[in-house]
Short mmCIF file of C-alpha atoms and ligand atoms in Angstrom, two decimals:
data_model
loop_
_atom_site.label_atom_id
_atom_site.label_comp_id
_atom_site.label_asym_id
_atom_site.label_seq_id
_atom_site.Cartn_x
_atom_site.Cartn_y
_atom_site.Cartn_z
CA MET A 1 -11.35 -9.06 -29.27
CA ASN A 2 -12.71 -10.14 -25.93
CA GLY A 3 -11.20 -13.24 -24.28
CA PRO A 4 -13.23 -16.36 -23.47
CA GLN A 5 -16.18 -15.78 -21.17
CA HIS A 6 -16.09 -17.74 -17.90
CA SER A 7 -19.15 -18.54 -15.85
CA ILE A 8 -19.13 -17.62 -12.16
CA GLU A 9 -19.06 -21.36 -11.42
CA GLN A 10 -15.75 -21.75 -13.33
CA LEU A 11 -14.14 -18.74 -11.65
CA VAL A 12 -15.51 -19.40 -8.17
CA PRO A 13 -15.18 -23.10 -7.35
CA LYS A 14 -18.43 -24.10 -5.66
CA SER A 15 -16.62 -26.64 -3.47
CA LEU A 16 -14.47 -23.89 -1.90
CA VAL A 17 -17.49 -21.69 -1.24
CA GLU A 18 -19.29 -24.60 0.44
CA GLU A 19 -16.24 -25.54 2.50
CA LEU A 20 -15.84 -21.96 3.73
CA HIS A 21 -19.54 -21.67 4.62
CA ALA A 22 -19.40 -24.97 6.52
CA LEU A 23 -16.27 -23.95 8.47
CA VAL A 24 -17.36 -20.51 9.69
CA ASP A 25 -19.33 -21.32 12.83
CA ARG A 26 -18.68 -18.06 14.72
CA PRO A 27 -18.21 -14.34 13.94
CA ILE A 28 -14.71 -13.84 12.50
CA ARG A 29 -13.07 -10.64 11.25
CA VAL A 30 -10.22 -10.98 8.76
CA MET A 31 -8.14 -8.10 7.43
CA VAL A 32 -7.34 -8.35 3.72
CA ILE A 33 -4.32 -6.11 3.31
CA CYS A 34 -3.85 -6.05 -0.45
CA GLY A 35 -5.98 -3.69 -2.54
CA THR A 36 -6.05 -6.09 -5.51
CA GLN A 37 -7.34 -8.96 -3.35
CA ASN A 38 -9.99 -6.65 -1.86
CA ARG A 39 -11.01 -5.67 -5.38
CA THR A 40 -11.41 -9.33 -6.36
CA LEU A 41 -13.58 -10.04 -3.32
CA LEU A 42 -15.77 -7.03 -4.10
CA LYS A 43 -16.17 -8.21 -7.68
CA TYR A 44 -18.00 -11.29 -6.42
CA ARG A 45 -19.85 -9.58 -3.56
CA ASP A 46 -23.28 -10.32 -5.06
CA ASP A 47 -22.59 -14.04 -5.42
CA ASP A 48 -22.83 -14.97 -1.72
CA ILE A 49 -19.33 -16.38 -1.67
CA LEU A 50 -18.68 -15.23 1.92
CA PRO A 51 -20.59 -16.55 4.94
CA ASP A 52 -22.51 -13.90 6.91
CA ASN A 53 -20.30 -14.47 9.95
CA LEU A 54 -17.08 -13.79 8.07
CA GLU A 55 -16.40 -10.06 7.96
CA ILE A 56 -13.70 -8.77 5.64
CA VAL A 57 -11.98 -5.55 6.74
CA SER A 58 -9.69 -3.62 4.42
CA GLY A 59 -6.53 -2.23 5.96
CA PRO A 60 -3.67 0.16 5.25
CA GLY A 61 -2.49 -1.81 2.19
CA CYS A 62 -2.47 1.04 -0.35
CA SER A 63 0.78 2.99 -0.18
CA ILE A 64 -0.69 6.05 -1.93
CA CYS A 65 -3.72 6.10 0.38
CA VAL A 66 -1.69 6.07 3.61
CA MET A 67 0.34 9.12 2.56
CA PRO A 68 -0.76 12.00 4.81
CA ALA A 69 -1.50 15.41 3.30
CA GLY A 70 1.63 16.87 4.92
CA HIS A 71 3.82 14.52 2.88
CA ILE A 72 2.07 15.52 -0.35
CA ASP A 73 2.69 19.16 0.65
CA ALA A 74 6.43 18.41 0.92
CA PHE A 75 6.46 16.80 -2.55
CA ILE A 76 4.71 19.90 -3.94
CA LYS A 77 7.10 22.29 -2.21
CA ILE A 78 10.04 20.56 -3.89
CA ALA A 79 8.23 20.34 -7.26
CA LYS A 80 7.86 24.14 -7.26
CA GLN A 81 11.61 24.75 -6.92
CA PRO A 82 13.37 26.13 -10.02
CA ASP A 83 15.15 23.63 -12.27
CA VAL A 84 13.48 20.64 -10.63
CA ILE A 85 11.79 17.79 -12.52
CA THR A 86 9.59 15.71 -10.22
CA ALA A 87 9.35 12.10 -11.36
CA THR A 88 6.33 10.38 -9.84
CA CYS A 89 3.79 7.60 -10.36
CA GLU A 90 0.47 8.42 -12.00
CA ASP A 91 -1.71 7.74 -8.94
CA LEU A 92 0.18 10.20 -6.78
CA LEU A 93 -0.42 13.04 -9.23
CA ARG A 94 -4.08 13.46 -8.29
CA VAL A 95 -3.77 13.03 -4.51
CA GLN A 96 -4.60 16.27 -2.79
CA GLY A 97 -2.26 17.84 -0.25
CA SER A 98 -3.52 20.61 2.05
CA ARG A 99 -4.34 22.88 -0.87
CA GLU A 100 -2.89 21.51 -4.09
CA SER A 101 -1.91 18.32 -5.85
CA LEU A 102 1.10 17.53 -8.03
CA ALA A 103 -1.31 17.60 -11.00
CA SER A 104 -2.46 21.13 -10.19
CA VAL A 105 1.10 22.47 -9.83
CA LYS A 106 2.02 20.71 -13.09
CA ASN A 107 -0.87 22.56 -14.78
CA LYS A 108 0.59 25.79 -13.45
CA GLY A 109 3.98 25.07 -15.02
CA ALA A 110 5.94 22.86 -12.60
CA LEU A 111 7.92 20.13 -14.34
CA VAL A 112 6.29 16.87 -13.27
CA GLU A 113 6.79 13.63 -15.21
CA VAL A 114 5.10 10.25 -14.74
CA VAL A 115 7.48 7.30 -14.40
CA ASP A 116 6.86 3.65 -13.61
CA ALA A 117 10.14 2.87 -11.84
CA PRO A 118 13.06 4.64 -10.12
CA VAL A 119 15.43 3.73 -12.99
CA GLU A 120 13.23 5.77 -15.34
CA ALA A 121 13.72 8.77 -13.05
CA LEU A 122 17.50 8.21 -13.15
CA ASP A 123 17.32 8.10 -16.97
CA LEU A 124 15.54 11.47 -16.88
CA ALA A 125 18.45 12.83 -14.82
CA ARG A 126 20.93 11.56 -17.44
CA LYS A 127 18.89 13.23 -20.21
CA HIS A 128 18.52 16.56 -18.40
CA PRO A 129 21.90 17.35 -16.78
CA SER A 130 20.91 20.99 -16.15
CA LYS A 131 17.91 19.96 -14.00
CA ILE A 132 17.64 18.12 -10.69
CA VAL A 133 15.36 15.09 -11.02
CA VAL A 134 13.50 14.27 -7.81
CA PHE A 135 11.88 10.83 -7.54
CA THR A 136 8.92 10.42 -5.17
CA ALA A 137 9.71 7.01 -3.68
CA VAL A 138 6.31 5.83 -2.50
CA GLY A 139 5.48 2.23 -1.67
CA PHE A 140 5.79 -0.48 0.96
CA GLU A 141 8.89 -2.45 1.90
CA GLY A 142 8.77 -4.42 -1.38
CA ALA A 143 9.52 -1.19 -3.28
CA ALA A 144 12.65 -0.36 -1.28
CA PRO A 145 15.26 -2.60 -3.01
CA ASP A 146 14.70 -0.98 -6.44
CA VAL A 147 14.99 2.50 -4.95
CA ALA A 148 18.14 1.54 -3.02
CA GLU A 149 19.70 -0.01 -6.13
CA THR A 150 18.95 3.12 -8.19
CA ILE A 151 20.51 5.41 -5.58
CA LEU A 152 23.64 3.20 -5.48
CA GLU A 153 23.76 3.23 -9.30
CA ALA A 154 23.59 7.05 -9.34
CA ALA A 155 26.34 7.22 -6.71
CA SER A 156 28.61 4.78 -8.57
CA GLU A 157 28.23 6.79 -11.81
CA GLY A 158 28.73 10.10 -10.01
CA ILE A 159 25.31 11.40 -11.14
CA ASP A 160 24.63 14.37 -8.88
CA ASN A 161 21.40 15.76 -10.39
CA PHE A 162 19.23 12.91 -9.09
CA CYS A 163 17.66 12.54 -5.65
CA VAL A 164 14.78 10.81 -3.90
CA ILE A 165 12.04 11.82 -1.48
CA PRO A 166 12.02 8.70 0.71
CA SER A 167 8.39 7.95 1.50
CA ILE A 168 8.53 4.17 1.71
CA ARG A 169 6.58 2.64 4.57
CA LEU A 170 6.90 -0.65 6.40
CA LEU A 171 3.63 -2.49 6.85
CA PRO A 172 4.42 -4.75 9.86
CA PRO A 173 4.79 -1.86 12.39
CA SER A 174 1.55 -0.27 11.13
CA LEU A 175 -0.34 -3.58 11.37
CA ASP A 176 1.12 -4.16 14.82
CA SER A 177 -0.12 -0.74 15.91
CA LEU A 178 -3.61 -1.45 14.49
CA MET A 179 -3.87 -4.88 16.08
CA ARG A 180 -3.34 -3.36 19.52
CA ASP A 181 -6.85 -1.92 19.26
CA PRO A 182 -9.08 -4.55 20.94
CA GLU A 183 -12.19 -3.06 19.32
CA LEU A 184 -10.88 -3.96 15.89
CA ASN A 185 -10.91 -7.61 16.94
CA ILE A 186 -9.06 -8.89 13.87
CA ARG A 187 -8.37 -12.64 14.08
CA GLY A 188 -6.75 -13.24 10.71
CA LEU A 189 -4.59 -11.58 8.08
CA LEU A 190 -4.77 -12.39 4.38
CA CYS A 191 -1.65 -11.26 2.53
CA SER A 192 -0.81 -11.32 -1.17
CA ALA A 193 1.88 -13.61 -2.55
CA HIS A 194 4.31 -10.79 -3.39
CA ILE A 195 5.08 -10.69 0.33
CA LEU A 196 7.15 -13.86 -0.17
CA SER A 197 9.72 -11.90 -2.15
CA ILE A 198 10.33 -9.19 0.45
CA THR A 199 13.52 -9.10 2.39
CA ASP A 200 12.20 -9.52 5.90
CA SER A 201 9.18 -11.78 6.20
CA SER A 202 10.30 -12.57 9.77
CA ALA A 203 8.66 -9.26 10.77
CA TYR A 204 5.31 -10.75 9.67
CA ALA A 205 6.01 -14.00 11.54
CA ALA A 206 6.76 -12.01 14.72
CA LEU A 207 3.61 -9.92 14.25
CA ALA A 208 1.42 -13.01 13.79
CA LYS A 209 2.87 -14.61 16.92
CA ARG A 210 2.66 -11.47 19.08
CA ARG A 211 -0.95 -10.67 18.13
CA HIS A 212 -2.16 -14.30 17.88
CA LEU A 213 -3.15 -13.86 14.27
CA SER A 214 -3.97 -16.61 11.83
CA CYS A 215 -2.45 -15.82 8.45
CA ALA A 216 -2.51 -16.91 4.85
CA VAL A 217 -0.47 -15.82 1.83
CA THR A 218 -2.23 -16.32 -1.50
CA GLY A 219 -2.39 -15.19 -5.11
CA PHE A 220 -4.99 -12.87 -6.57
CA SER A 221 -7.62 -15.16 -8.11
CA ILE A 222 -10.89 -15.66 -6.27
CA ALA A 223 -10.14 -19.39 -5.88
CA GLU A 224 -6.76 -18.64 -4.24
CA ILE A 225 -8.32 -16.03 -1.95
CA LEU A 226 -11.02 -18.48 -0.86
CA GLU A 227 -8.35 -21.11 -0.15
CA GLY A 228 -6.51 -18.52 1.98
CA LEU A 229 -9.67 -17.69 3.93
CA ILE A 230 -10.34 -21.40 4.49
CA SER A 231 -6.80 -21.82 5.85
CA ILE A 232 -7.27 -18.85 8.21
CA VAL A 233 -10.59 -20.16 9.53
CA LYS A 234 -9.10 -23.63 10.07
CA GLN A 235 -6.20 -22.09 12.05
CA ILE A 236 -8.67 -20.13 14.19
CA ARG A 237 -10.83 -23.20 14.79
CA SER A 238 -7.79 -25.25 15.78
CA GLY A 239 -7.04 -22.74 18.55
CA GLN A 240 -3.41 -22.70 17.40
CA PRO A 241 -2.95 -19.78 15.05
CA SER A 242 0.66 -20.71 14.36
CA ARG A 243 -0.40 -24.07 12.88
CA GLY A 244 -0.32 -23.58 9.12
CA ASN A 245 1.00 -20.04 9.45
CA PRO A 246 2.86 -19.44 6.17
CA PHE A 247 5.37 -16.98 7.63
CA ASN A 248 7.00 -19.59 9.82
CA GLY A 249 8.62 -21.45 6.92
CA ILE A 250 9.83 -18.60 4.72
CA MET A 251 13.58 -18.76 4.13
CA GLN A 252 15.72 -15.92 2.83
CA THR A 253 17.05 -16.55 -0.68
CA ASP A 254 20.29 -15.20 -2.21
CA GLU A 255 18.20 -12.53 -3.92
CA THR A 256 16.42 -11.38 -0.75
CA LEU A 257 19.75 -11.37 1.13
CA GLN A 258 21.28 -9.17 -1.57
CA HIS A 259 18.26 -6.86 -1.38
CA SER A 260 18.64 -6.69 2.40
CA ARG A 261 22.29 -5.67 2.08
CA MET A 262 21.47 -2.94 -0.45
CA MET A 263 18.63 -1.60 1.64
CA SER A 264 20.73 -1.36 4.81
CA GLU A 265 23.51 0.34 2.83
CA VAL A 266 21.06 3.07 1.77
CA PHE A 267 18.28 3.34 4.37
CA PHE A 268 17.50 3.02 8.03
CA ALA A 269 14.07 2.83 9.67
CA VAL A 270 12.56 5.77 11.56
CA GLU A 271 9.22 6.93 12.94
CA THR A 272 6.87 8.22 10.25
CA ASP A 273 3.30 9.51 9.85
CA TRP A 274 0.48 7.51 8.29
CA ARG A 275 -2.91 8.80 7.21
CA GLY A 276 -5.40 7.42 9.72
CA LEU A 277 -2.82 5.67 11.87
CA GLY A 278 -0.73 8.56 13.18
CA SER A 279 2.97 8.40 13.83
CA ILE A 280 4.45 4.90 14.08
CA GLU A 281 7.93 4.04 15.33
CA GLY A 282 10.19 2.24 12.83
CA SER A 283 7.63 2.38 10.01
CA GLY A 284 9.45 4.57 7.47
CA PHE A 285 12.84 4.79 5.79
CA VAL A 286 15.30 7.67 5.60
CA ILE A 287 18.49 7.80 3.54
CA ARG A 288 21.81 7.44 5.38
CA ASP A 289 23.97 10.56 5.84
CA GLU A 290 26.72 9.14 3.60
CA LEU A 291 24.26 9.35 0.68
CA SER A 292 22.62 12.66 1.66
CA LEU A 293 23.26 14.07 -1.84
CA TYR A 294 20.51 11.69 -2.96
CA ASP A 295 18.08 12.70 -0.21
CA ALA A 296 15.73 15.39 -1.60
CA VAL A 297 14.42 16.20 1.88
CA LYS A 298 17.90 17.22 3.04
CA ARG A 299 18.94 18.71 -0.29
CA PHE A 300 15.94 21.08 -0.37
CA ASN A 301 15.73 21.46 3.40
CA VAL A 302 12.06 20.42 3.49
CA ARG A 303 10.21 19.04 6.50
CA PHE A 304 7.22 16.74 6.61
CA LYS A 305 4.76 18.91 8.54
CA LYS A 306 1.24 18.06 9.63
CA GLY A 307 -1.06 18.89 6.69
CA GLU A 308 -4.78 19.60 6.49
CA GLU A 309 -6.84 16.54 5.55
CA GLU A 310 -10.10 16.99 3.63
CA LEU A 311 -12.76 17.18 6.38
CA GLN A 312 -15.54 15.41 4.46
CA CYS A 313 -13.26 12.46 3.65
CA GLN A 314 -13.18 9.35 5.85
CA CYS A 315 -10.13 7.69 4.29
CA ALA A 316 -8.33 7.87 7.64
CA ASP A 317 -10.99 5.72 9.35
CA ILE A 318 -11.23 3.35 6.39
CA LEU A 319 -7.46 2.74 6.39
CA ALA A 320 -7.64 1.97 10.10
CA GLY A 321 -10.40 -0.61 9.51
CA ARG A 322 -12.94 1.46 11.48
CA THR A 323 -15.46 2.05 8.67
CA THR A 324 -16.20 1.19 5.05
CA PRO A 325 -16.45 3.40 1.96
CA ALA A 326 -20.21 2.83 1.71
CA GLU A 327 -20.61 4.52 5.11
CA CYS A 328 -18.90 7.72 3.94
CA PRO A 329 -21.58 10.38 3.19
CA SER A 330 -19.54 11.62 0.22
CA PHE A 331 -19.24 8.19 -1.42
CA GLY A 332 -20.87 8.24 -4.87
CA VAL A 333 -22.27 11.73 -4.18
CA SER A 334 -19.52 14.36 -4.11
CA CYS A 335 -16.76 11.72 -4.36
CA THR A 336 -16.71 9.59 -7.51
CA ALA A 337 -14.06 7.99 -9.70
CA LYS A 338 -14.22 11.03 -12.01
CA HIS A 339 -14.11 13.52 -9.17
CA PRO A 340 -12.26 11.80 -6.31
CA VAL A 341 -12.04 13.59 -2.99
CA GLY A 342 -9.66 11.37 -1.03
CA PRO A 343 -6.73 9.11 -1.92
CA CYS A 344 -8.75 5.90 -1.44
CA MET A 345 -10.82 6.95 -4.47
CA VAL A 346 -7.81 8.25 -6.44
CA ALA A 347 -5.48 5.26 -6.22
CA GLN A 348 -5.99 2.15 -8.34
CA GLU A 349 -5.44 0.09 -5.18
CA GLY A 350 -7.76 2.33 -3.15
CA ILE A 351 -10.67 0.61 -1.48
CA CYS A 352 -13.17 3.41 -2.26
CA ALA A 353 -12.34 3.10 -5.97
CA SER A 354 -12.99 -0.66 -5.79
CA TYR A 355 -16.30 -0.17 -3.96
CA PHE A 356 -17.30 2.45 -6.51
CA ARG A 357 -16.50 0.14 -9.40
CA TYR A 358 -18.35 -2.87 -8.08
CA MET A 359 -21.25 -1.15 -6.34
CA PHE A 360 -22.02 1.18 -9.23
CA GLY A 361 -20.39 -0.77 -12.06
CA LYS A 362 -18.38 2.27 -13.07
CA LEU A 363 -14.78 3.46 -13.20
S1 SF4 B 401 -15.60 7.93 -0.60
FE1 SF4 B 401 -14.24 9.63 -1.12
S2 SF4 B 401 -14.51 11.11 0.51
FE2 SF4 B 401 -15.32 9.16 1.24
S3 SF4 B 401 -13.63 8.17 2.30
FE3 SF4 B 401 -13.57 7.46 0.19
S4 SF4 B 401 -12.18 8.87 -0.84
FE4 SF4 B 401 -12.75 9.85 1.08
#
């Protein structure tokens, strides 16, 4: 049965829309990092909730989308090895590498299983002692503690048929690299509330200070997003971006400190490649030598090489905030939700998939 129907008025508080319209008295560009928040904004795009002078730019906030083709190629190379079970998330299955995807090699006989969490991959390793289970660890910094904990659990139990392809990325260095581009002219960052639970929010505070960014951290409802945008615009108008900046007051809790300890026991940060953003210093994790048994890249002697991106796809420019899905010639023509060309249409958090859903009412 369907839930109660809400009118637009109930979901989008008119007072917030009016306040935002009254406050925006100059052209302002704000980057909304989170795919779910972007999706919510697109849902209400026909309701004139945003002033004309407030431009929303999507950024590199989809961890599947920012994975370059060369990294997918490495996952596929390992998946084709004998006696390997690749444990991966559903979205990653359909993302194309240079020539193939994990879904296509699965159709040809490779053992590829969908899991929702690293512990499920470890369970697969317990169930299949004669196979090596390889977990594709994809995500941003918030995903790292669970992966670190699972590796430490495998090590403490002496499980040797489990390993991880570390492909976790750190958002602050990538945002810092983007914000150096004066043409992008981003004045504010809207972040989702899950950022409050990550281990090192000080990296966001430093980024905001260094790049003079006004920031807000909000939930996912349209009312919360509007409140965040109002806060950002007020900070910009005050001329003091740090006033009201939510990152300044975030304290580490016992839980985040424990996560930090686990992460530094397992990983250290290195330069890594991003689709659309190139190679960024300190933006990826590798597994420490002491735990190299659990590092699939070392175990299978695989390198992340430069892959071939789909030429007709503009995901790279979209992730760098340089264009929008609607400007891609393939959008809605050769690239649809049913037949996605690039990762931004494949992934649930992908901005092309959100545009497609709310511009064409399909998905
Ligand atoms: S619409 Fe499709 S082809 Fe175009 S940028 Fe998005 S994913 Fe790539």
